[in-house]
Short mmCIF file of C-alpha atoms in Angstrom, two decimals:
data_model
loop_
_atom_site.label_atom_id
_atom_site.label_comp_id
_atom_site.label_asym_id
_atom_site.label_seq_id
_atom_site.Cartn_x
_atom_site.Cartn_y
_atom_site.Cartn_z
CA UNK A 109 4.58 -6.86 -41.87
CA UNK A 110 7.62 -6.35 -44.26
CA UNK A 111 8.74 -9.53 -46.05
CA UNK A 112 12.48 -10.89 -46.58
CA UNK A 113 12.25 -9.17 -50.15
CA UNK A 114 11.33 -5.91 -48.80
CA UNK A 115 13.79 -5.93 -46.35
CA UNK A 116 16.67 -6.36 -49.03
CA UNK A 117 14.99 -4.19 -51.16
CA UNK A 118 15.19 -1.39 -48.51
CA UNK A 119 19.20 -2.26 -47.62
CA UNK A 120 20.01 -1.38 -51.17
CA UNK A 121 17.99 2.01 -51.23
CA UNK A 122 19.88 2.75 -48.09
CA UNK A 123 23.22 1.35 -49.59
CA UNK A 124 22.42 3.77 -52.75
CA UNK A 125 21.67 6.93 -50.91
CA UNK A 126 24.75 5.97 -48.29
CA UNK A 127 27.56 5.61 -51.80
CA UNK A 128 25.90 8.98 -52.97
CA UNK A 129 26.36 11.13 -50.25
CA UNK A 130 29.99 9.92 -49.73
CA UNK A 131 31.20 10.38 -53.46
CA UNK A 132 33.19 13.78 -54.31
CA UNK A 133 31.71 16.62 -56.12
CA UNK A 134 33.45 15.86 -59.24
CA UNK A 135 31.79 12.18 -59.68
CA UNK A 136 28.25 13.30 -59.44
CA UNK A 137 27.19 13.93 -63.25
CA UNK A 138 26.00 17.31 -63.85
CA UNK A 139 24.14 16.36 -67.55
CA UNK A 140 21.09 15.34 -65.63
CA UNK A 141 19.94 18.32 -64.97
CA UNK A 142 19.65 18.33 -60.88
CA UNK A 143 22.96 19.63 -58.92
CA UNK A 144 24.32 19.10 -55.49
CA UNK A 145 25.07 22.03 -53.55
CA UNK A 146 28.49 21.47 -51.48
CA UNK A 147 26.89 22.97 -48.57
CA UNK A 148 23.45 24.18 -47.30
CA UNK A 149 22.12 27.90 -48.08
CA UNK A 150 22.44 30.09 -44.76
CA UNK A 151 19.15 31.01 -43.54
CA UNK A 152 18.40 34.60 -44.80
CA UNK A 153 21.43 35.28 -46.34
CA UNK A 154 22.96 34.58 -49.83
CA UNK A 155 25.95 32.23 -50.33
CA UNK A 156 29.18 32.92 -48.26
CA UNK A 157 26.46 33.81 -45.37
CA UNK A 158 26.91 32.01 -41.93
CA UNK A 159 24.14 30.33 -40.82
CA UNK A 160 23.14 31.41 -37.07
CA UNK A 161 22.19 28.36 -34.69
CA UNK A 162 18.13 28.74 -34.46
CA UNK A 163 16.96 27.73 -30.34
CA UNK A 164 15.92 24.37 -29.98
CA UNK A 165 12.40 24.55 -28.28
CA UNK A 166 11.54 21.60 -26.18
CA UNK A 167 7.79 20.59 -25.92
CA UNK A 168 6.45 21.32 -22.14
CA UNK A 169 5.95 18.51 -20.08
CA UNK A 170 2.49 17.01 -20.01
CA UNK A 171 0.84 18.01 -16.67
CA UNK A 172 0.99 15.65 -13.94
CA UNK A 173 -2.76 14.55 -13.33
CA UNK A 174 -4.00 16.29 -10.59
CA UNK A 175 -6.73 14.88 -8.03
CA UNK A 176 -10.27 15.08 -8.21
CA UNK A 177 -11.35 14.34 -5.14
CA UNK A 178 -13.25 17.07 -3.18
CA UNK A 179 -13.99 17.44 0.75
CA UNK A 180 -17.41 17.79 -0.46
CA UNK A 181 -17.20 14.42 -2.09
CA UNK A 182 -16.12 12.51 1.00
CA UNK A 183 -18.65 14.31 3.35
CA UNK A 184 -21.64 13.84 0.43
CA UNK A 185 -20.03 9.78 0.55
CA UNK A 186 -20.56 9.59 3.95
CA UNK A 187 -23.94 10.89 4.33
CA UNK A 188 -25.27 8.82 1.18
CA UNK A 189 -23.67 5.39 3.17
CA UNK A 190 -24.69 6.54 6.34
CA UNK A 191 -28.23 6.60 5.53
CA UNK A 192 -28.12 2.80 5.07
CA UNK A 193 -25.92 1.20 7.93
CA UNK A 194 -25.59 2.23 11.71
CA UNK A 195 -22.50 2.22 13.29
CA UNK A 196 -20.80 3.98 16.40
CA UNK A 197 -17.95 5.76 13.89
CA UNK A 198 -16.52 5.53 10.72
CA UNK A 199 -13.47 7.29 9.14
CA UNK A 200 -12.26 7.42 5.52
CA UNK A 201 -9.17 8.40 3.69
CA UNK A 202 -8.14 8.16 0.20
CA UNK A 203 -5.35 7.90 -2.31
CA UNK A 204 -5.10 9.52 -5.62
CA UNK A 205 -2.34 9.63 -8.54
CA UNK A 206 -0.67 7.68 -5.59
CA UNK A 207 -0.97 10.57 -3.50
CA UNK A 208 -2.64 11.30 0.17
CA UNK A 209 -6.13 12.76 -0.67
CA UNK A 210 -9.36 13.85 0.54
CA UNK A 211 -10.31 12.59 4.57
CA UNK A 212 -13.17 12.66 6.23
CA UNK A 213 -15.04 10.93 9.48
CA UNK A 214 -18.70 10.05 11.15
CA UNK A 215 -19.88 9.48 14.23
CA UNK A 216 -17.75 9.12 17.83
CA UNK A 217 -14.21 8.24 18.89
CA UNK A 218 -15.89 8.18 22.35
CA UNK A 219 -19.60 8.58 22.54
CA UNK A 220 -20.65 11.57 23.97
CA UNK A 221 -17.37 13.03 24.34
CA UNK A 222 -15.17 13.08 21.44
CA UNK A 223 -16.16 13.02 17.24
CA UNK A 224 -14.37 10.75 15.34
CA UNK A 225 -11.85 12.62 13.00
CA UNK A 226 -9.71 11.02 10.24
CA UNK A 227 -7.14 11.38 12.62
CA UNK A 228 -8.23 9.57 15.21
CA UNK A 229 -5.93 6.10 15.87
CA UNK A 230 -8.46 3.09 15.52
CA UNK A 231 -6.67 -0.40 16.53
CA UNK A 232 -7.49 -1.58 12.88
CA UNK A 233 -7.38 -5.22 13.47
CA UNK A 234 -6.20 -7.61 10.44
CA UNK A 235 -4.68 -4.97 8.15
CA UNK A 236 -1.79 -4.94 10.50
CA UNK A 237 -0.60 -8.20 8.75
CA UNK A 238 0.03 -5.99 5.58
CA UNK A 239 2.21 -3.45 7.70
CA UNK A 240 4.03 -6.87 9.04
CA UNK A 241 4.43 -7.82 5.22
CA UNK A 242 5.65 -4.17 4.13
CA UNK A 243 8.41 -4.66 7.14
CA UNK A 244 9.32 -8.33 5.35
CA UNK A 245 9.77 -6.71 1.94
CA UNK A 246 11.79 -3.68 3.57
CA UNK A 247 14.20 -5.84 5.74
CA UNK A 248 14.59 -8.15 2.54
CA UNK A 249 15.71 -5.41 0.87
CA UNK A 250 17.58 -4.32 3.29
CA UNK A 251 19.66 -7.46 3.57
CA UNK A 252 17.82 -8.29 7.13
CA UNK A 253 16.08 -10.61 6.41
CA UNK A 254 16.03 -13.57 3.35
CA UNK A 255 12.37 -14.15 2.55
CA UNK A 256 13.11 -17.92 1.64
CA UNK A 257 15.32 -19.23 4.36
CA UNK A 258 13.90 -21.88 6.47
CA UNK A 259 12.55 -19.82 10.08
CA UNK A 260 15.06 -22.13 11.86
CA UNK A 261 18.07 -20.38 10.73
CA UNK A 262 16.36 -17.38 13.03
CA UNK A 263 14.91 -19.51 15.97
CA UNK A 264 17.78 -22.50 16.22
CA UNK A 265 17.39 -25.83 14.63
CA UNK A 266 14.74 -27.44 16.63
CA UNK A 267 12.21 -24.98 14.72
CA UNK A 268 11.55 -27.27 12.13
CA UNK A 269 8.24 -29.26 11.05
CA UNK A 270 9.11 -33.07 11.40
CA UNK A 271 6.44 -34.14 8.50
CA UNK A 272 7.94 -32.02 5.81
CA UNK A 273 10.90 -32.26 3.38
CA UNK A 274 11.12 -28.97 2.59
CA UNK A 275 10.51 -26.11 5.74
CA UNK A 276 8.28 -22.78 6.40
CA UNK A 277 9.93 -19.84 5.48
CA UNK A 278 9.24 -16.18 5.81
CA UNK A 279 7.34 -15.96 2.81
CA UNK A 280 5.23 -19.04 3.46
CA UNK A 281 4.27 -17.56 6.66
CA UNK A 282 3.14 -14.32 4.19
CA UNK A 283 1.04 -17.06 2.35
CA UNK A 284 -0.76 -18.77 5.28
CA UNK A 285 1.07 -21.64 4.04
CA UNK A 286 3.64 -22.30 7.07
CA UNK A 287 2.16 -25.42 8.08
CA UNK A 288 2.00 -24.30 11.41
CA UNK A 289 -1.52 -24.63 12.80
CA UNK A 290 -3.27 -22.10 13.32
CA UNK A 291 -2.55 -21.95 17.49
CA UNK A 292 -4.05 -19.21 19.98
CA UNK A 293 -1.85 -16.07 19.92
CA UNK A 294 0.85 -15.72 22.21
CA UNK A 295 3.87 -13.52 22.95
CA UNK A 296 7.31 -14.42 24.54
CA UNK A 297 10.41 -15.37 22.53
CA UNK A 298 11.11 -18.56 24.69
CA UNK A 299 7.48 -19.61 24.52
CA UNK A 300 6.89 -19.18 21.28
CA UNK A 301 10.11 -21.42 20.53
CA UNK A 302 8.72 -24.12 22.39
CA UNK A 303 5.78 -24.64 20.38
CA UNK A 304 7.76 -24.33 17.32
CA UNK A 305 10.04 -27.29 18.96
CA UNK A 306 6.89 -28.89 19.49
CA UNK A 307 5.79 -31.81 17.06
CA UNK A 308 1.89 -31.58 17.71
CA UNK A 309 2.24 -27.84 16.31
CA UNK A 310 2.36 -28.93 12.63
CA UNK A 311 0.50 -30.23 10.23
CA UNK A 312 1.27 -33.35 7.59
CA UNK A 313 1.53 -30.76 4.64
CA UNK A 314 4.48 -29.42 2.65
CA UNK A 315 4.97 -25.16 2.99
CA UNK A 316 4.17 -23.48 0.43
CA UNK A 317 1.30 -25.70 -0.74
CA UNK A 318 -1.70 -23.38 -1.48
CA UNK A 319 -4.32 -26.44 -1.53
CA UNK A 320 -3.81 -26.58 2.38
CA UNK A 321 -4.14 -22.47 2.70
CA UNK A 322 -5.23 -22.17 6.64
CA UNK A 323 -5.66 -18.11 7.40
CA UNK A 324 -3.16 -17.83 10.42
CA UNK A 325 -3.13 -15.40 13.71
CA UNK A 326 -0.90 -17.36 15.19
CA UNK A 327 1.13 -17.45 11.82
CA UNK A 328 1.44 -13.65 12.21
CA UNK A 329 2.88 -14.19 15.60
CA UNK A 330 5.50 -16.36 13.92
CA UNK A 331 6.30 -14.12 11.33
CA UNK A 332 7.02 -11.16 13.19
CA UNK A 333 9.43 -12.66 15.68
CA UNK A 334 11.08 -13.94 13.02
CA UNK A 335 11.56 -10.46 11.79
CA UNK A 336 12.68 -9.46 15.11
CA UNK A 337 15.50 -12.08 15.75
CA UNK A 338 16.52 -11.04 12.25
CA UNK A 339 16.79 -6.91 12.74
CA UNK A 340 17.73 -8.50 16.23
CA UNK A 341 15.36 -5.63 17.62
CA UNK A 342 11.77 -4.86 17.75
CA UNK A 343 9.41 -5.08 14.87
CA UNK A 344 7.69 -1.46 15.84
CA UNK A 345 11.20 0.47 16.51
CA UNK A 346 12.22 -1.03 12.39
CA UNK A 347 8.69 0.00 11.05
CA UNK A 348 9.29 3.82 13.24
CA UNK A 349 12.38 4.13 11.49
CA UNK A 350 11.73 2.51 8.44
CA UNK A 351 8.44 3.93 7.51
CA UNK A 352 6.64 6.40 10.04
CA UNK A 353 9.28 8.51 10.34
CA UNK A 354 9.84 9.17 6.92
CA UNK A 355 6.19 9.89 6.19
CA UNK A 356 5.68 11.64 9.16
CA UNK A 357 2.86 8.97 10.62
CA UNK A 358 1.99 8.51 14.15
CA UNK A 359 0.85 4.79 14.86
CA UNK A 360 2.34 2.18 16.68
CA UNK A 361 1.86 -1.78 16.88
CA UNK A 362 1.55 -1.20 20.31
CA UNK A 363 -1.19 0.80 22.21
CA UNK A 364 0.36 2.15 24.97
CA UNK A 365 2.82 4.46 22.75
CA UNK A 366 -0.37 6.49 21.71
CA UNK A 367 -2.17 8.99 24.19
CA UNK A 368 -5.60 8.33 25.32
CA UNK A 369 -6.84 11.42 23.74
CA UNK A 370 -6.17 10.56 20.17
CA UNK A 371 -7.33 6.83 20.75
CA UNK A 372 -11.20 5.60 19.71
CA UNK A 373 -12.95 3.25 21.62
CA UNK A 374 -13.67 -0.21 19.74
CA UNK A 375 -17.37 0.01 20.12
CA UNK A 376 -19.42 -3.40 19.03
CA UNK A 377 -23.36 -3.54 18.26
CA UNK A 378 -24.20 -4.29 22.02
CA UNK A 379 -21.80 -2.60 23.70
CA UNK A 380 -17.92 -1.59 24.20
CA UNK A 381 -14.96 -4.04 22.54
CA UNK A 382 -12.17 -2.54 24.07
CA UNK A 383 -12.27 1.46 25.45
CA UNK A 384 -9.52 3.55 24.61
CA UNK A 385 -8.55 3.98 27.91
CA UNK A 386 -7.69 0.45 28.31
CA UNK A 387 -5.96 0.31 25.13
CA UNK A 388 -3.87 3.48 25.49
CA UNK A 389 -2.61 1.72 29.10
CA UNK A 390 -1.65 -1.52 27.08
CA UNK A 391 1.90 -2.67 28.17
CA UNK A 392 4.95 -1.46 26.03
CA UNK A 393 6.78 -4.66 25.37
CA UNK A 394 10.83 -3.75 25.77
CA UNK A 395 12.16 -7.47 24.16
CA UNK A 396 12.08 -9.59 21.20
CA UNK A 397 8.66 -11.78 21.33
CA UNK A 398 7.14 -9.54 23.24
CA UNK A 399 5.22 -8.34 20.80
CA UNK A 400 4.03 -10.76 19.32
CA UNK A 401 0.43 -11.27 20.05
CA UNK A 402 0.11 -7.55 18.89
CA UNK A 403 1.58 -7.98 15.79
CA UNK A 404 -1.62 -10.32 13.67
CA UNK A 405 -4.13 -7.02 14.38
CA UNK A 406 -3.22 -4.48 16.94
CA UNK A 407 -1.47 -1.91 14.77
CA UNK A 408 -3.20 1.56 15.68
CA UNK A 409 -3.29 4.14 13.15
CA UNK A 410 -5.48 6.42 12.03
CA UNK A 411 -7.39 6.17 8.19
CA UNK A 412 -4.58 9.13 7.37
CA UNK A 413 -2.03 7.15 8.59
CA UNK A 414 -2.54 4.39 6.84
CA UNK A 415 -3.54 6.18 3.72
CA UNK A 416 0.25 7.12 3.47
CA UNK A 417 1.47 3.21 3.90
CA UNK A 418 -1.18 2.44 0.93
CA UNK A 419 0.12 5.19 -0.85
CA UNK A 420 3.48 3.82 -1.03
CA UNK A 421 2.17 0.55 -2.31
CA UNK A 422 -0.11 2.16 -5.04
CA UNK A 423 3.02 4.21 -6.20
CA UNK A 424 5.83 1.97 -6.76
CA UNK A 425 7.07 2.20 -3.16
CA UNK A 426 7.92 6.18 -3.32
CA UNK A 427 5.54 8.35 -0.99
CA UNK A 428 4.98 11.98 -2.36
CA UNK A 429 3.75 14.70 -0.54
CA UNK A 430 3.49 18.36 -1.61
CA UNK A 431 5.72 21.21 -1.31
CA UNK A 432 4.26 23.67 -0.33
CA UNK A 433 5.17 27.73 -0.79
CA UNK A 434 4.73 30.30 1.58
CA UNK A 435 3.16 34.00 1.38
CA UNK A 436 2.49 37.05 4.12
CA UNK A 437 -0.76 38.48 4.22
CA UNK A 438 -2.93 40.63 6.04
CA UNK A 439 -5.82 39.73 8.28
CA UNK A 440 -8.45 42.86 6.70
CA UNK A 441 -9.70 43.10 9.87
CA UNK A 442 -7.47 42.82 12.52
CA UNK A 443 -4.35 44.15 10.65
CA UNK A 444 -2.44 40.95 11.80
CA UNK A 445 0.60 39.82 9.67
CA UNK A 446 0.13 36.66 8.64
CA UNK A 447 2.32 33.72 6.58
CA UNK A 448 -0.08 31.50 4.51
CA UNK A 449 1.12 27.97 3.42
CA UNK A 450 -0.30 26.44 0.04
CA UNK A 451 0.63 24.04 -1.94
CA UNK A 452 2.78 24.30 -5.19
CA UNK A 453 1.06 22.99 -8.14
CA UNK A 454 2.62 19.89 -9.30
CA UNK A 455 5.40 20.14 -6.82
CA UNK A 456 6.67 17.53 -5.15
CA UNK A 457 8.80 15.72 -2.51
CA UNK A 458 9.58 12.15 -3.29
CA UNK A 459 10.64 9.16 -0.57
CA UNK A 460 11.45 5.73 -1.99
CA UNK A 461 10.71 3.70 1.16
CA UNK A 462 10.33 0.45 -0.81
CA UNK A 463 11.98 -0.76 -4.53
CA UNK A 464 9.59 -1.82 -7.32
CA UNK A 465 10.90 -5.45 -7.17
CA UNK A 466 9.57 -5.18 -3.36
CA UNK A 467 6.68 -3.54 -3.97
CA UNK A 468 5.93 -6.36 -6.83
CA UNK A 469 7.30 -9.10 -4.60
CA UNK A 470 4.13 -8.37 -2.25
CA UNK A 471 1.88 -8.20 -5.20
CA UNK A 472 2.70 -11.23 -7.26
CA UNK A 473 -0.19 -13.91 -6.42
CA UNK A 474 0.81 -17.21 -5.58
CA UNK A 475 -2.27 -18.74 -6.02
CA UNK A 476 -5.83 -18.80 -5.57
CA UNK A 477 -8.13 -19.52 -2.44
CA UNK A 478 -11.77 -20.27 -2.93
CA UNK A 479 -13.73 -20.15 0.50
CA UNK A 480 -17.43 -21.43 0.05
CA UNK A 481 -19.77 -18.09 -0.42
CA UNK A 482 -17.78 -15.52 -1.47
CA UNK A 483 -15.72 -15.14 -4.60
CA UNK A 484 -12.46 -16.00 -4.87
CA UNK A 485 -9.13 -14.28 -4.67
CA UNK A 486 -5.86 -14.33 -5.10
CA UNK A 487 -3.23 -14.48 -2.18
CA UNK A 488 -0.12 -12.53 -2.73
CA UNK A 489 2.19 -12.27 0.40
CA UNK A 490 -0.35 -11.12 3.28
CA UNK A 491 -2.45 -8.95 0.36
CA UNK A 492 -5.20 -10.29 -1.66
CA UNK A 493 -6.01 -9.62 -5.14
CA UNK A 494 -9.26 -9.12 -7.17
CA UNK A 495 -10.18 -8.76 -10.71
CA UNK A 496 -13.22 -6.49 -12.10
CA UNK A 497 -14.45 -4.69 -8.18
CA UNK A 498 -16.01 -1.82 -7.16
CA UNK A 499 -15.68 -1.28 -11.14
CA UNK A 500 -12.05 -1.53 -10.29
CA UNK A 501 -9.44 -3.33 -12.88
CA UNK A 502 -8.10 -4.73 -10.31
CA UNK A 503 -7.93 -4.55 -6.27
CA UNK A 504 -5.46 -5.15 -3.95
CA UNK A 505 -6.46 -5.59 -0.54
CA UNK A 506 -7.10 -6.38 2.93
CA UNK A 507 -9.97 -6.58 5.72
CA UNK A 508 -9.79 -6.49 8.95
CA UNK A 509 -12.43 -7.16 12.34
CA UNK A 510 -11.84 -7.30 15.94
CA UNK A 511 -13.65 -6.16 18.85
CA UNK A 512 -16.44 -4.27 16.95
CA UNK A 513 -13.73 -3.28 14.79
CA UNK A 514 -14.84 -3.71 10.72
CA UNK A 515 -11.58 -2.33 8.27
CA UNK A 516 -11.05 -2.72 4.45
CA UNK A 517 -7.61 -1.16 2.72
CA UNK A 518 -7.43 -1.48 -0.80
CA UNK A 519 -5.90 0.40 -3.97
CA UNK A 520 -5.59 -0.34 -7.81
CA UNK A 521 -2.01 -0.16 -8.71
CA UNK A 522 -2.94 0.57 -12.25
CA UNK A 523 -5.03 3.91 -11.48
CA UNK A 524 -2.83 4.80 -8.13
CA UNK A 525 -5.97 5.25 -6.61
CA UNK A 526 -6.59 3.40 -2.87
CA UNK A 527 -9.25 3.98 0.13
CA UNK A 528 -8.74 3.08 3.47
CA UNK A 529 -12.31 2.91 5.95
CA UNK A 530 -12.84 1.61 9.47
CA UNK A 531 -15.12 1.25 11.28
CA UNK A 532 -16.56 0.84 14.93
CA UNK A 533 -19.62 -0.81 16.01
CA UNK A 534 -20.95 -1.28 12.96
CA UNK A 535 -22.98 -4.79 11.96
CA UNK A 536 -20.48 -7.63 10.75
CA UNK A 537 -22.14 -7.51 7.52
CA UNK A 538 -19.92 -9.24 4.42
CA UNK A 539 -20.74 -8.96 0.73
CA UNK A 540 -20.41 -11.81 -1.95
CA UNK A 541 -16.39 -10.25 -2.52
CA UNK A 542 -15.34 -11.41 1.13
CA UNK A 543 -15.58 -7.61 2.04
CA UNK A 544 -17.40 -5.37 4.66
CA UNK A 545 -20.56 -3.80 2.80
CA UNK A 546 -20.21 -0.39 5.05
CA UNK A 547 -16.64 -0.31 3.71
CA UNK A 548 -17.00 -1.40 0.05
CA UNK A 549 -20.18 0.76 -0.05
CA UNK A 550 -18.02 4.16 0.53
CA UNK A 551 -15.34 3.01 -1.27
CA UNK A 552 -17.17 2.50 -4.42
CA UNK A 553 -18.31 5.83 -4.40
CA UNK A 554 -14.80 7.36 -3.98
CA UNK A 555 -12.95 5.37 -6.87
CA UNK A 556 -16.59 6.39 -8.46
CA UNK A 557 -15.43 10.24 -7.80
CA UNK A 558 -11.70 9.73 -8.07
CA UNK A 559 -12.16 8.92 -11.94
CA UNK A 560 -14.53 11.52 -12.94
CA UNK A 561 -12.59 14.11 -15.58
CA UNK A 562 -12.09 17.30 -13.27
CA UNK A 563 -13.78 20.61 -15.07
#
């Protein structure tokens, strides 16, 4: 570290130097035996020479680092995991560099009758709440929707808890902090107002408090009405527009806008949860509230699908996806004319769907929640945070389980790297991290992969 004297020091070299450059020729003292040229040689040349401007050369880019991730790897993943756990079908997608990777699947969509694919749509339970969230941020930003403004300047002003000073907002809600407890789900704007009007549906706590943290279905119901009477439409037309579209993902918070074909069957250890037939016929709600008891876990995607959303999150909020190039060629043995498609190395096509401020508005933790047996974590609005998993800096994430249904999401913004898995009919089997082992199993081989140094 330079001291005060240095500093000074160092202004009068600079002074020195700055008084000698700007003096005329004919003060400089030519006794001393050094001389000052009034201008530069020219390159090459003698005196009177011009001097030709030489290219400037700028360095080439450093490559942008390229995924690692092989088919091989996933398939190899899946076998290795599979050896260990049972399960009706699994499917797996990952994120790399913040890009849509590798996919791969296990098993039946429909025993018997249909393989499970990484396309199939799997209702994936609680990791809907983080789509919910991602809509929050998005209509925030948007100027929808203010994140701290108490829920009854949405729903009127009897939606108000009587035992608190201050009142659940939005992002309380995103905290499992409302104070709302935590009430069967239920769907129906005007219902749904009544029990907010209702006294004996809060508790004696201020929002906001994490010591009374109470995980919330019903919360979730809330939450996305709120964000309904706010766009003053439905929650799955905003998320269509907002983010589907965009990314070119088909999933839908509601069942019934998905074909039966492309739907799995929720399969549990001693039977069938829910069959995709049944959840492929499940009413399309057409007004505000209506959707509501599908909004805490019935979004239906498939592990691609929702790949993309966690690739938004684990790159700032922009979604990439190649551009690809096109060539003819020649089928060798039929002769046919043919136009190949591959991807342009390091080309892209950028989508911001979400700022960095939102993005880091859903990651900021708020505080911590310790539940007896497993370690504890951090909740940031609707995602959780770890330190030091799966060899991992740090995780964001989310789980998810419902009618044989077993889901983990997560991604480490600091690598770009993410994993989506779900399951069906697997064993409800949770590790010491408050995650499903199936699902942390695989994914711990893939960020395993994902940071080996390609050849």
């Amino acid at each position: 570290m330079h001291t005060p004297l240095s500093h000074l020091g160092a202004w009068f070299v600079a002074l020195a130097l700055l008084l000698t450059a700007c003096a005329p020729a004919s003060s400089l003292s030519k006794g001393s035996g050094s001389s000052v040229p009034e201008e530069p040689p020219a390159a090459g040349g003698g005196p009177g020479q011009s001097m030709e401007a030489l290219p400037v050369v700028s360095p080439e880019p450093e490559p942008e680092p390229q995924p690692v991730l092989t088919q091989e790897d996933v398939d190899e993943a899946l076998a290795r995991v599979m050896e260990r756990y049972k399960a009706a079908g699994v499917t797996v997608a990952a994120v790399e560099k913040g890009r849509l990777s590798q996919a791969g699947a296990w098993g039946w969509a429909v025993k018997n009758e249909r393989e499970m694919t990484p396309d199939t749509k799997i209702r994936i339970a609680s990791i809907s709440k983080v789509v919910v969230a991602m809509c929050a941020v998005a209509m925030a930003e948007d100027g929808v929707l203010d994140l701290d403004a108490p829920i009854s300047t949405y729903w009127g002003a009897g939606a108000v808890n009587p035992y608190s000073k201050g009142q659940p907002t939005a992002r309380t809600f995103m905290t499992h902090t409302s104070s709302i407890k935590n009430l069967d789900t239920a769907r129906g704007l005007s219902k749904l107002r009544g029990i907010l009007q209702s006294k004996s549906s809060w508790r004696s706590m201020e929002p906001g408090n994490g010591g009374y943290w109470s995980y919330s279905n019903f919360g979730m119901c809330v939450l996305g009405t709120t964000l309904e009477l706010a766009y003053d439409g439905l929650l799955d037309d905003y998320l269509q527009k907002r983010f589907l579209e965009p990314i070119g993902a088909r999933a839908s918070f509601c069942g019934g806008e998905l074909d039966v074909g492309e739907v799995a069957t929720l399969y549990t250890t001693g039977g069938v949860g829910r069959s995709a037939a049944d959840h492929a016929a499940q009413r399309i709600p057409s007004k505000i509230g209506d959707t509501a008891s599908y909004l805490p876990g019935g979004y239906t995607t498939s592990a691609v699908d929702m790949a993309k959303l966690v690739a938004v999150l684990a790159n700032d909020g922009v979604y990439k996806e190649p551009v690809y190039g096109y060539t003819e060629t020649e089928d060798p043995e039929s002769g046919t004319r043919m136009v190949v498609a591959e991807p342009l190395p390091g080309k892209y096509k950028e989508t911001r769907l979400l700022s960095e401020d939102s993005v880091s508005e859903l990651e900021t933790p708020q505080f911590t929640v310790r539940l007896e047996g497993y370690a504890p974590f951090e909740q940031c609005l609707i995602l959780r945070r770890q330190e030091d998993v799966m060899d991992q800096e740090v995780l964001y994430y989310h789980t998810g389980s419902a009618y044989g249904v077993f889901s983990l999401m997560t991604y480490n913004p600091v690598t770009q790297n993410g994993v989506v898995v779900i399951t069906t009919g697997a064993s409800r089997n949770m590790n010491e991290y408050g995650m499903y082992a199936l699902c942390y199993d695989l994914m711990e081989i893939l960020y395993e992969k994902m940071e080996e140094q390609p050849v």
